[in-house]
Short mmCIF file of C-alpha atoms in Angstrom, two decimals:
data_model
loop_
_atom_site.label_atom_id
_atom_site.label_comp_id
_atom_site.label_asym_id
_atom_site.label_seq_id
_atom_site.Cartn_x
_atom_site.Cartn_y
_atom_site.Cartn_z
CA MET V 6 0.00 0.00 0.00
CA SER V 7 1.20 3.55 -0.72
CA SER V 8 2.49 5.73 2.06
CA ILE V 9 0.18 8.28 3.62
CA GLU V 10 1.88 11.01 1.57
CA ASP V 11 0.63 9.32 -1.60
CA LEU V 12 -2.97 8.79 -0.47
CA PRO V 13 -5.61 10.65 -2.45
CA THR V 14 -7.79 13.32 -0.87
CA VAL V 15 -11.57 13.33 -0.87
CA GLY V 16 -11.49 15.45 -4.01
CA ASP V 17 -9.07 13.14 -5.79
CA VAL V 18 -11.34 10.15 -5.20
CA ALA V 19 -14.50 12.03 -6.19
CA ALA V 20 -12.88 13.40 -9.34
CA THR V 21 -12.31 9.90 -10.68
CA ARG V 22 -16.08 9.29 -10.59
CA HIS V 23 -17.14 12.48 -12.38
CA GLN V 24 -14.91 13.35 -15.29
CA MET V 25 -15.33 15.19 -18.57
CA GLY V 26 -14.77 13.48 -21.89
CA LEU V 27 -13.26 14.87 -25.07
CA TRP V 28 -16.33 16.67 -26.40
CA SER V 29 -17.11 18.27 -23.06
CA CYS V 30 -13.53 19.52 -22.75
CA MET V 31 -13.46 20.88 -26.29
CA SER V 32 -16.79 22.64 -25.77
CA TYR V 33 -15.41 24.34 -22.65
CA VAL V 34 -12.33 25.53 -24.57
CA ILE V 35 -14.34 26.91 -27.49
CA ALA V 36 -17.06 28.45 -25.32
CA ASN V 37 -14.55 30.05 -22.96
CA ILE V 38 -12.59 31.69 -25.79
CA ILE V 39 -15.46 32.90 -27.96
CA GLY V 40 -17.17 35.69 -26.12
CA ALA V 41 -18.07 39.29 -26.77
CA GLY V 42 -14.52 40.02 -27.97
CA ILE V 43 -15.08 39.05 -31.60
CA PHE V 44 -17.99 41.53 -31.70
CA ILE V 45 -16.00 44.37 -30.11
CA THR V 46 -12.31 44.23 -31.08
CA PRO V 47 -12.24 43.84 -34.90
CA GLY V 48 -12.66 47.59 -35.41
CA THR V 49 -9.92 48.43 -32.91
CA VAL V 50 -7.53 45.87 -34.40
CA LEU V 51 -8.11 47.24 -37.91
CA LYS V 52 -7.60 50.82 -36.71
CA LEU V 53 -4.18 49.87 -35.31
CA ALA V 54 -3.20 47.54 -38.18
CA LEU V 55 -4.41 50.10 -40.82
CA THR V 56 -5.26 47.58 -43.59
CA ASN V 57 -7.48 44.55 -43.97
CA GLY V 58 -4.54 42.36 -44.95
CA MET V 59 -2.43 43.31 -41.94
CA ALA V 60 -5.44 42.92 -39.62
CA LEU V 61 -5.94 39.35 -40.86
CA VAL V 62 -2.24 38.68 -40.27
CA VAL V 63 -2.67 39.93 -36.69
CA TRP V 64 -5.66 37.65 -36.06
CA LEU V 65 -3.83 34.66 -37.53
CA GLY V 66 -0.73 35.51 -35.49
CA CYS V 67 -2.77 35.64 -32.28
CA GLY V 68 -4.19 32.22 -33.10
CA LEU V 69 -0.67 30.85 -33.51
CA ILE V 70 0.46 32.46 -30.25
CA SER V 71 -2.51 30.85 -28.47
CA LEU V 72 -1.60 27.49 -30.02
CA ILE V 73 1.98 27.81 -28.74
CA GLY V 74 0.62 28.66 -25.29
CA GLY V 75 -1.75 25.70 -25.47
CA ILE V 76 1.15 23.37 -26.30
CA CYS V 77 3.04 24.60 -23.21
CA TYR V 78 -0.01 24.24 -20.98
CA ILE V 79 -0.55 20.69 -22.22
CA GLU V 80 2.84 19.84 -20.72
CA LEU V 81 1.97 21.69 -17.50
CA GLY V 82 -1.47 20.07 -17.19
CA THR V 83 -0.23 16.53 -17.78
CA SER V 84 2.88 17.01 -15.62
CA ILE V 85 1.14 18.53 -12.57
CA ARG V 86 -2.30 16.97 -12.11
CA ASP V 87 -3.51 19.53 -9.56
CA PRO V 88 -6.44 21.93 -10.13
CA GLY V 89 -5.86 25.68 -10.15
CA CYS V 90 -3.78 26.27 -13.31
CA ASP V 91 -1.07 28.93 -12.75
CA PHE V 92 -1.52 28.91 -8.96
CA ALA V 93 -0.94 25.15 -8.73
CA TYR V 94 2.16 25.27 -10.94
CA ASN V 95 3.85 28.03 -8.95
CA VAL V 96 3.10 26.21 -5.69
CA TYR V 97 4.53 22.98 -7.12
CA VAL V 98 7.98 24.51 -7.62
CA GLY V 99 7.86 26.12 -4.17
CA TRP V 100 7.04 29.72 -5.18
CA GLU V 101 4.16 29.99 -2.73
CA GLY V 102 4.58 33.72 -2.11
CA ILE V 103 4.29 34.45 -5.84
CA ALA V 104 1.36 32.05 -6.20
CA PHE V 105 -0.52 33.68 -3.31
CA SER V 106 0.18 37.22 -4.57
CA PHE V 107 -1.50 36.55 -7.92
CA MET V 108 -4.11 34.17 -6.50
CA TRP V 109 -5.82 36.68 -4.26
CA VAL V 110 -6.30 39.12 -7.14
CA GLY V 111 -7.87 36.35 -9.22
CA VAL V 112 -10.21 35.09 -6.49
CA ILE V 113 -11.40 38.47 -5.21
CA MET V 114 -11.25 40.57 -8.40
CA SER V 115 -10.37 38.97 -11.75
CA PHE V 116 -12.91 36.15 -12.03
CA PRO V 117 -15.78 37.99 -10.28
CA ALA V 118 -15.24 41.15 -12.35
CA SER V 119 -15.12 39.21 -15.61
CA ALA V 120 -18.29 37.27 -14.71
CA ALA V 121 -20.04 40.48 -13.63
CA VAL V 122 -19.31 42.18 -16.96
CA GLN V 123 -20.54 39.13 -18.90
CA ALA V 124 -23.74 38.94 -16.83
CA GLN V 125 -24.43 42.67 -17.19
CA THR V 126 -23.76 42.51 -20.92
CA PHE V 127 -26.15 39.56 -21.19
CA GLY V 128 -28.88 41.63 -19.55
CA GLN V 129 -28.16 44.62 -21.79
CA TYR V 130 -28.41 42.57 -24.98
CA ILE V 131 -31.64 40.87 -23.91
CA VAL V 132 -33.21 44.25 -23.11
CA ALA V 133 -31.92 45.64 -26.43
CA GLY V 134 -33.43 42.68 -28.30
CA LEU V 135 -36.79 43.21 -26.60
CA SER V 136 -36.84 46.99 -27.09
CA PRO V 137 -38.62 46.94 -30.51
CA ILE V 138 -41.66 45.27 -28.92
CA TRP V 139 -41.25 46.17 -25.25
CA HIS V 140 -39.37 49.39 -24.58
CA LEU V 141 -38.56 50.31 -21.00
CA GLY V 142 -37.49 53.76 -19.94
CA SER V 143 -34.93 54.66 -17.31
CA PRO V 144 -34.38 53.42 -14.63
CA TYR V 145 -36.49 50.31 -15.30
CA ASP V 146 -34.29 49.18 -18.18
CA VAL V 147 -31.22 49.17 -15.92
CA ILE V 148 -33.12 47.30 -13.20
CA LEU V 149 -34.21 44.63 -15.70
CA GLU V 150 -30.67 44.34 -17.10
CA ARG V 151 -29.22 43.74 -13.64
CA GLY V 152 -32.03 41.37 -12.70
CA LEU V 153 -31.50 39.25 -15.82
CA GLY V 154 -27.74 39.20 -15.17
CA PHE V 155 -28.21 38.10 -11.55
CA ALA V 156 -30.71 35.42 -12.60
CA LEU V 157 -28.28 34.00 -15.16
CA ILE V 158 -25.40 33.85 -12.66
CA ILE V 159 -27.58 32.09 -10.10
CA ILE V 160 -28.96 29.55 -12.60
CA LEU V 161 -25.49 28.65 -13.92
CA THR V 162 -24.10 28.40 -10.38
CA VAL V 163 -26.89 26.00 -9.40
CA LEU V 164 -26.11 23.87 -12.49
CA ASN V 165 -22.46 23.69 -11.42
CA LEU V 166 -23.39 22.65 -7.86
CA TYR V 167 -24.12 19.17 -9.18
CA ALA V 168 -22.01 16.62 -11.04
CA ILE V 169 -20.28 18.33 -13.93
CA ASP V 170 -20.55 15.26 -16.14
CA LYS V 171 -24.33 15.09 -15.62
CA TYR V 172 -25.43 18.70 -15.99
CA ALA V 173 -22.89 21.50 -16.47
CA SER V 174 -20.76 19.87 -19.17
CA LYS V 175 -23.82 18.69 -21.15
CA PHE V 176 -25.29 22.18 -20.93
CA GLN V 177 -21.95 23.57 -22.12
CA ILE V 178 -21.99 21.30 -25.19
CA PHE V 179 -25.51 22.50 -26.05
CA VAL V 180 -24.57 26.17 -25.61
CA THR V 181 -21.38 25.74 -27.67
CA ILE V 182 -23.32 24.20 -30.57
CA ALA V 183 -25.85 27.06 -30.40
CA LYS V 184 -22.98 29.54 -30.27
CA LEU V 185 -21.28 28.11 -33.36
CA LEU V 186 -24.58 28.05 -35.26
CA SER V 187 -25.09 31.71 -34.40
CA LEU V 188 -21.63 32.59 -35.68
CA ALA V 189 -22.26 30.48 -38.78
CA ILE V 190 -25.08 32.85 -39.77
CA ILE V 191 -22.62 35.75 -39.99
CA ILE V 192 -19.92 33.65 -41.70
CA VAL V 193 -22.23 32.13 -44.31
CA THR V 194 -23.78 35.53 -45.04
CA GLY V 195 -20.38 37.19 -45.44
CA PHE V 196 -19.03 34.47 -47.73
CA TRP V 197 -22.26 34.62 -49.79
CA TYR V 198 -21.49 38.27 -50.48
CA LEU V 199 -17.80 37.45 -51.13
CA ILE V 200 -18.15 34.40 -53.39
CA VAL V 201 -21.63 34.46 -54.91
CA LYS V 202 -22.04 38.21 -55.25
CA GLY V 203 -18.33 38.73 -55.93
CA GLU V 204 -17.90 41.68 -53.59
CA THR V 205 -14.11 41.64 -53.36
CA GLU V 206 -13.35 45.35 -53.69
CA HIS V 207 -12.41 45.68 -49.99
CA PHE V 208 -9.59 43.16 -50.50
CA LYS V 209 -7.91 44.94 -53.41
CA ASP V 210 -4.50 46.27 -52.32
CA ALA V 211 -5.23 44.68 -48.94
CA PHE V 212 -1.77 45.54 -47.56
CA THR V 213 -1.53 49.11 -48.94
CA PRO V 214 -2.29 51.83 -46.35
CA LEU V 215 -3.94 55.10 -47.33
CA PRO V 216 -1.55 57.82 -48.65
CA ASN V 217 -1.56 59.68 -45.33
CA GLU V 218 -0.92 56.53 -43.27
CA LYS V 219 2.05 54.23 -42.73
CA TYR V 220 2.67 51.10 -40.70
CA ASP V 221 3.94 51.57 -37.15
CA ILE V 222 5.50 48.64 -35.25
CA GLY V 223 4.25 49.96 -31.91
CA GLN V 224 0.68 50.26 -33.15
CA ILE V 225 0.76 46.80 -34.71
CA SER V 226 2.00 45.35 -31.41
CA LEU V 227 -0.98 46.96 -29.69
CA ALA V 228 -3.22 45.37 -32.33
CA PHE V 229 -1.83 41.98 -31.26
CA TYR V 230 -2.49 42.88 -27.64
CA GLY V 231 -6.13 43.70 -28.43
CA ALA V 232 -6.77 40.60 -30.54
CA LEU V 233 -5.19 38.33 -27.91
CA TRP V 234 -7.87 39.52 -25.50
CA SER V 235 -10.43 37.85 -27.78
CA PHE V 236 -8.41 34.60 -27.58
CA ALA V 237 -8.14 34.68 -23.78
CA GLY V 238 -9.45 31.67 -21.89
CA TRP V 239 -7.86 28.80 -23.82
CA ASP V 240 -6.23 27.56 -20.57
CA ILE V 241 -9.58 26.62 -18.98
CA LEU V 242 -8.85 22.86 -18.82
CA ASN V 243 -5.82 23.49 -16.59
CA TYR V 244 -8.14 24.82 -13.87
CA GLY V 245 -9.81 21.44 -13.42
CA THR V 246 -7.30 18.82 -14.60
CA PRO V 247 -8.48 16.13 -12.11
CA GLU V 248 -11.94 16.35 -13.70
CA ILE V 249 -10.64 15.39 -17.16
CA LYS V 250 -10.86 11.82 -18.32
CA ASN V 251 -7.47 10.55 -19.59
CA PRO V 252 -5.67 13.96 -19.65
CA ARG V 253 -2.77 12.64 -21.75
CA ARG V 254 -5.14 11.99 -24.66
CA THR V 255 -7.94 14.48 -23.98
CA MET V 256 -5.97 17.67 -23.25
CA PRO V 257 -3.93 17.81 -26.48
CA ILE V 258 -6.92 17.11 -28.72
CA ALA V 259 -9.32 19.40 -26.85
CA LEU V 260 -6.89 22.30 -26.41
CA LEU V 261 -5.28 22.29 -29.84
CA GLY V 262 -8.50 21.35 -31.60
CA GLY V 263 -10.48 24.01 -29.75
CA ILE V 264 -7.92 26.78 -30.36
CA SER V 265 -7.61 25.83 -34.04
CA ALA V 266 -11.40 25.87 -34.46
CA VAL V 267 -11.67 29.29 -32.83
CA THR V 268 -8.85 30.65 -35.02
CA LEU V 269 -10.68 29.51 -38.17
CA VAL V 270 -13.95 31.01 -36.89
CA TYR V 271 -12.27 34.34 -36.06
CA MET V 272 -10.57 34.52 -39.46
CA ALA V 273 -13.86 33.74 -41.23
CA MET V 274 -15.74 36.29 -39.10
CA ASN V 275 -13.25 39.02 -39.96
CA VAL V 276 -13.34 38.19 -43.67
CA SER V 277 -17.15 38.44 -43.51
CA TYR V 278 -16.99 41.81 -41.74
CA MET V 279 -14.42 43.12 -44.24
CA THR V 280 -16.45 41.93 -47.22
CA VAL V 281 -19.57 43.86 -46.23
CA LEU V 282 -18.20 46.88 -44.32
CA ASP V 283 -15.74 49.36 -45.82
CA THR V 284 -12.50 50.02 -43.95
CA GLU V 285 -13.54 53.35 -42.39
CA THR V 286 -16.89 52.01 -41.18
CA LEU V 287 -15.22 48.95 -39.66
CA LYS V 288 -12.53 51.04 -37.96
CA ASN V 289 -15.07 53.27 -36.23
CA SER V 290 -17.61 50.58 -35.33
CA SER V 291 -18.08 49.60 -31.70
CA ALA V 292 -20.80 47.08 -32.60
CA VAL V 293 -19.45 45.36 -35.71
CA ALA V 294 -21.95 42.50 -35.76
CA ALA V 295 -24.91 44.88 -35.44
CA ASP V 296 -23.64 47.06 -38.32
CA PHE V 297 -23.03 43.94 -40.41
CA ALA V 298 -26.55 42.59 -39.70
CA ARG V 299 -28.29 45.87 -40.56
CA ILE V 300 -26.75 45.81 -44.04
CA THR V 301 -27.10 42.10 -44.82
CA LEU V 302 -29.88 40.52 -42.76
CA GLY V 303 -32.67 43.09 -42.85
CA ASP V 304 -35.36 42.35 -40.28
CA PHE V 305 -33.37 39.37 -39.02
CA SER V 306 -30.85 41.85 -37.59
CA TYR V 307 -33.13 42.08 -34.54
CA ALA V 308 -31.97 38.56 -33.66
CA ILE V 309 -28.33 39.65 -33.26
CA PRO V 310 -28.69 40.75 -29.61
CA PHE V 311 -30.12 37.33 -28.73
CA MET V 312 -27.29 35.58 -30.62
CA ILE V 313 -24.71 37.50 -28.59
CA SER V 314 -26.63 36.62 -25.42
CA ILE V 315 -26.19 32.92 -26.25
CA LEU V 316 -22.46 33.50 -26.64
CA LEU V 317 -22.31 35.16 -23.24
CA ILE V 318 -24.14 32.29 -21.52
CA GLY V 319 -21.46 29.82 -22.60
CA THR V 320 -18.62 32.19 -21.73
CA LEU V 321 -20.08 32.93 -18.30
CA ASN V 322 -20.53 29.22 -17.56
CA SER V 323 -16.87 28.65 -18.42
CA ASN V 324 -15.87 31.58 -16.20
CA ILE V 325 -17.79 30.08 -13.28
CA PHE V 326 -15.99 26.77 -13.85
CA CYS V 327 -12.56 28.47 -13.85
CA GLY V 328 -13.18 30.80 -10.92
CA SER V 329 -14.59 28.12 -8.61
CA ARG V 330 -11.79 25.64 -9.39
CA PHE V 331 -9.17 28.34 -8.88
CA THR V 332 -10.65 29.26 -5.48
CA HIS V 333 -10.98 25.60 -4.46
CA ALA V 334 -7.38 24.88 -5.49
CA ALA V 335 -6.08 27.76 -3.35
CA ALA V 336 -8.09 26.61 -0.33
CA ARG V 337 -7.06 22.99 -0.94
CA GLU V 338 -3.43 24.08 -0.76
CA GLY V 339 -4.14 25.93 2.52
CA HIS V 340 -3.82 29.47 1.09
CA LEU V 341 -7.48 30.30 1.78
CA PRO V 342 -9.82 29.37 4.68
CA THR V 343 -10.79 25.70 4.90
CA PHE V 344 -14.48 26.19 4.14
CA LEU V 345 -13.62 27.22 0.58
CA SER V 346 -12.07 23.79 -0.03
CA CYS V 347 -15.32 22.01 0.83
CA ILE V 348 -16.62 19.75 -1.95
CA ASN V 349 -19.55 17.41 -2.33
CA ALA V 350 -17.94 13.97 -2.46
CA GLU V 351 -20.80 12.52 -4.52
CA SER V 352 -20.59 15.06 -7.35
CA ASN V 353 -17.04 16.43 -6.91
CA SER V 354 -18.56 19.93 -7.06
CA PRO V 355 -16.61 22.60 -5.12
CA ARG V 356 -19.87 23.98 -3.75
CA ALA V 357 -18.41 26.41 -1.23
CA ALA V 358 -16.08 27.96 -3.83
CA LEU V 359 -18.97 28.24 -6.31
CA LEU V 360 -21.17 30.13 -3.84
CA PHE V 361 -18.26 32.30 -2.73
CA GLN V 362 -17.59 33.29 -6.35
CA LEU V 363 -21.32 34.00 -6.78
CA ILE V 364 -21.29 36.39 -3.82
CA CYS V 365 -18.10 38.13 -5.04
CA THR V 366 -19.55 38.48 -8.56
CA ILE V 367 -22.77 40.07 -7.32
CA ALA V 368 -20.76 42.39 -5.07
CA VAL V 369 -18.49 43.72 -7.83
CA THR V 370 -21.46 44.53 -10.07
CA PHE V 371 -21.95 47.57 -7.85
CA VAL V 372 -18.46 48.96 -8.60
CA ASP V 373 -16.80 50.13 -11.81
CA THR V 374 -16.06 46.68 -13.21
CA GLU V 375 -14.70 47.99 -16.51
CA SER V 376 -11.84 49.82 -14.76
CA LEU V 377 -11.29 46.83 -12.46
CA ILE V 378 -10.83 44.49 -15.42
CA THR V 379 -8.35 46.92 -16.98
CA TYR V 380 -6.23 46.70 -13.84
CA VAL V 381 -6.38 42.93 -13.42
CA THR V 382 -5.70 42.13 -17.11
CA PHE V 383 -2.07 43.13 -16.57
CA VAL V 384 -1.99 40.90 -13.48
CA MET V 385 -3.15 37.89 -15.51
CA PHE V 386 -0.41 38.36 -18.09
CA GLY V 387 2.14 38.84 -15.30
CA GLN V 388 1.10 35.57 -13.68
CA ARG V 389 1.67 33.73 -16.94
CA VAL V 390 5.28 34.96 -17.01
CA PHE V 391 5.94 33.23 -13.69
CA THR V 392 4.10 30.11 -14.84
CA MET V 393 6.36 29.77 -17.87
CA ALA V 394 9.37 30.45 -15.66
CA ALA V 395 8.17 27.60 -13.42
CA LEU V 396 7.94 25.24 -16.40
CA LEU V 397 11.47 26.15 -17.50
CA TRP V 398 12.66 25.72 -13.89
CA ILE V 399 11.14 22.21 -13.77
CA ARG V 400 13.02 21.34 -16.95
CA TYR V 401 16.30 22.90 -15.77
CA ARG V 402 16.28 21.21 -12.35
CA ASN V 403 14.76 17.94 -13.63
CA ILE V 404 12.05 18.19 -10.98
CA PRO V 405 9.99 14.95 -10.87
CA VAL V 406 6.49 15.26 -12.36
CA HIS V 407 3.64 12.89 -13.16
CA PRO V 408 4.99 9.75 -14.89
CA ASP V 409 2.38 10.07 -17.67
CA ALA V 410 3.33 13.66 -18.56
CA ILE V 411 3.66 14.91 -22.13
CA ARG V 412 6.98 16.67 -22.71
CA VAL V 413 6.92 19.14 -25.60
CA PRO V 414 9.99 20.56 -27.42
CA LEU V 415 11.74 23.15 -25.25
CA ILE V 416 11.64 25.77 -28.03
CA PHE V 417 7.87 26.20 -27.50
CA SER V 418 8.35 26.98 -23.80
CA ILE V 419 11.15 29.49 -24.45
CA LEU V 420 9.21 31.17 -27.27
CA PHE V 421 6.01 31.53 -25.23
CA PHE V 422 8.01 32.78 -22.24
CA MET V 423 9.43 35.57 -24.41
CA ILE V 424 5.95 36.39 -25.76
CA THR V 425 4.48 36.71 -22.25
CA ILE V 426 7.34 39.01 -21.21
CA ALA V 427 6.58 41.22 -24.21
CA LEU V 428 2.89 41.33 -23.23
CA VAL V 429 3.86 42.54 -19.75
CA VAL V 430 6.39 45.12 -20.96
CA THR V 431 4.06 46.67 -23.58
CA PRO V 432 1.57 48.15 -21.03
CA PHE V 433 4.43 49.77 -19.10
CA ILE V 434 5.19 51.79 -22.22
CA GLU V 435 1.63 52.49 -23.38
CA ASP V 436 -0.36 52.79 -20.10
CA PHE V 437 1.99 53.28 -17.17
CA THR V 438 -0.68 54.34 -14.63
CA THR V 439 -2.85 51.26 -15.11
CA THR V 440 0.20 49.02 -14.98
CA ILE V 441 1.36 50.49 -11.68
CA VAL V 442 -2.07 49.82 -10.15
CA GLY V 443 -1.77 46.18 -11.27
CA VAL V 444 1.69 45.91 -9.71
CA GLY V 445 0.29 47.44 -6.51
CA LEU V 446 -2.45 44.79 -6.33
CA VAL V 447 0.14 42.01 -6.60
CA LEU V 448 2.35 43.61 -3.93
CA MET V 449 -0.68 43.88 -1.65
CA GLY V 450 -1.18 40.15 -2.13
CA PHE V 451 2.43 39.51 -1.13
CA LEU V 452 1.89 41.61 2.01
CA LEU V 453 -1.15 39.49 2.91
CA TYR V 454 0.99 36.39 2.38
CA MET V 455 3.58 37.68 4.84
CA ILE V 456 0.87 38.48 7.41
CA PHE V 457 -1.26 35.33 7.25
CA MET V 458 0.92 32.60 5.71
CA LYS V 459 4.43 33.09 7.07
CA PRO V 460 3.80 33.29 10.86
CA LYS V 461 4.04 29.96 12.70
CA GLN V 462 1.05 30.84 14.86
CA LEU V 463 -1.95 33.13 14.35
CA PRO V 464 -4.46 34.53 16.90
CA GLY V 465 -6.73 31.87 18.38
CA PHE V 466 -9.96 33.59 17.31
CA LEU V 467 -9.04 32.95 13.64
CA TYR V 468 -8.85 29.21 14.29
CA ARG V 469 -12.18 29.26 16.13
CA PHE V 470 -13.80 31.28 13.32
CA ASN V 471 -12.38 28.91 10.70
CA ASP V 472 -13.63 25.93 12.70
CA GLY V 473 -17.15 27.29 13.05
CA ILE V 474 -17.68 28.47 9.48
CA THR V 475 -16.32 25.20 8.06
CA ARG V 476 -18.66 23.13 10.20
CA VAL V 477 -21.63 25.21 9.09
CA THR V 478 -20.55 24.91 5.43
CA CYS V 479 -20.25 21.12 5.69
CA LYS V 480 -23.71 20.73 7.19
CA ILE V 481 -25.56 23.18 4.92
CA LEU V 482 -23.95 22.19 1.61
CA PHE V 483 -23.41 18.46 2.38
CA THR V 484 -19.71 18.89 1.70
CA THR V 485 -16.35 17.72 2.97
CA PRO V 486 -13.12 19.73 3.48
CA ASP V 487 -10.63 18.70 0.80
CA LEU V 488 -7.19 19.69 2.01
CA LYS V 489 -4.17 18.48 0.08
CA HIS V 490 -1.92 18.21 3.13
CA ALA V 491 -4.45 16.61 5.48
CA SER V 492 -1.99 13.77 6.10
CA GLU V 493 0.20 16.15 8.07
CA ILE V 494 -2.05 15.73 11.15
CA GLU V 495 0.26 13.16 12.68
CA THR V 496 3.08 15.67 13.01
CA LEU V 497 1.37 18.08 15.43
CA LYS V 498 3.32 18.28 18.65
CA SER V 499 0.93 20.20 20.89
CA ASP V 500 -2.14 22.40 20.90
CA GLY V 501 -0.25 25.64 20.45
CA GLU V 502 2.42 24.55 18.05
CA LEU V 503 2.41 24.74 14.27
CA ASN V 504 4.82 22.85 12.03
CA ARG V 505 6.84 24.39 9.24
CA GLY V 506 4.72 24.81 6.14
CA GLU V 507 1.41 24.34 8.00
CA THR V 508 -1.27 26.93 7.39
CA LEU V 509 -4.30 28.18 9.24
CA SER V 510 -6.48 25.98 7.07
CA SER V 511 -4.50 22.78 7.57
CA ARG V 512 -4.28 23.34 11.32
CA PHE V 513 -8.04 23.68 11.59
CA HIS V 514 -8.58 20.62 9.44
CA ASN V 515 -6.12 18.64 11.51
CA GLU V 516 -7.47 19.49 14.96
CA SER V 517 -11.21 19.83 14.39
CA VAL V 518 -12.64 18.32 11.25
CA VAL V 519 -10.59 15.17 10.83
CA SER V 520 -10.86 14.10 14.46
CA ASN V 521 -14.46 15.10 15.25
CA ASP V 522 -16.70 14.94 12.17
CA GLU V 523 -17.07 11.58 10.46
CA ARG V 524 -18.71 13.21 7.41
CA THR V 525 -15.53 15.08 6.57
CA THR V 526 -13.16 12.15 6.20
CA LEU V 527 -12.66 9.26 3.84
CA SER V 528 -13.10 5.87 5.38
CA THR V 529 -10.10 3.55 5.46
CA SER V 530 -11.68 1.32 2.84
CA GLN V 531 -12.25 4.30 0.55
CA ILE V 532 -8.65 5.38 0.81
CA ASP V 533 -7.33 1.86 0.30
CA THR V 534 -9.51 1.39 -2.78
CA ALA V 535 -8.58 4.75 -4.25
CA ALA V 536 -4.88 4.33 -3.61
CA ALA V 537 -4.92 0.86 -5.10
CA GLY V 538 -6.94 1.53 -8.22
CA THR V 539 -8.01 5.05 -9.13
CA ALA V 540 -5.30 7.44 -8.09
CA GLU V 541 -1.82 7.66 -9.52
CA PRO V 542 0.80 8.72 -6.96
CA MET V 543 2.85 11.68 -8.07
CA THR V 544 6.31 12.46 -6.82
CA ARG V 545 6.40 15.83 -5.11
CA LEU V 546 9.27 18.11 -4.25
#
């Protein structure tokens, strides 16, 4: 039998019973990438790239960059089978301070702000679609928009509270198919005008700027930065790796297949836009799809707001998946209070993390979420720099990883590392103020790490609070704390003594939950069965 260090946790055992197959994984990748970006950024990208030809080069280049990133994250996901994506990988190589600094921004700000914007936008598009037959004046239109957004968040959260293979992933497949069919309407219409009607005049001299314009490397780099925002989210599978069936086979096909499909869709969408809309109209359009529909679809253009709403449902569902798994992974590692690690062992749903993200999302809808996302976008790119550095460090030091890992050519890791550095440096030059705010948020996270994670002992009331709220969470949500280092309980020396590396969360779990609440532990037979058959031990540092 394996040593206690190799035994699976409650979450590890549950994850083997509820896993996503290839089509579910690919639908999450596609749905998480394709959002409102393709309806917003084409005009901005063209304005910076100057010509249709160069704009298409930018979109294709961003697809290739995302593919390179996906290749690197395939190695990370198959090498380190822990949930949490970037956070888990930085913790694995021992960079816990860095992991915590970026993690707290993601849990409290990044994921909730992104979900809040998607939910609000969903409400706005539904109200806009209804306005021809049911027009509401102010402030009732805003109230309805918020109400619809809140309702959508709650419904999707409830779906995710249950087994992902039974409900959430099947719903995601349905939404992804509906999303692609919606995009197909625009693509087919655009190519009808291009091929059947022969409207190719907007592609003549496609790389020749106007006489008073000339290409600028700095502006083209910003065009890449804007288009990459529309490709963001391809790393979704790395947030829930334990919930993927056969990661070695599924991750490469789902990630590379999903990114390739999105790249083709984005290229076709842009060709359709460029066929129908002249360059100046496209450059100055903030609602490209709406302008396209008014010219080509006639009365059917009223359906465009509802099409975009379908896109946002899938994107928001993916965001909820990522945010909850990220929060659960941090709590599982002991970087957040124990109650956030609580999962339902029957469904493997991180119910406490899901509800926590729901509360945070509703809370940030009452602040300026647009500005908040601007600040945290830099933080997300910065985190990826450290993740790639961690991958290179694993290679350099030959750190043991999962025996079934996929190792990709080193050139991909070095190339993507350089690309992420460029994406971090660019905002320093173009928007110094916003960048400094992002740096400040990360430094605040490091300060919190030094206050709550480094001390060997914290005030007793924090332990009592953690104990109480975790017990309540377990009873209300029918969940179990899922701490990665729960096996460390045998090393406690006395009631007032903490061991090196032990956190507030693991101490609570050790003293209170494991010893006193039978619902929060795996039985010996469960652990023996899991260790013998379903869980693969992984060598740790």
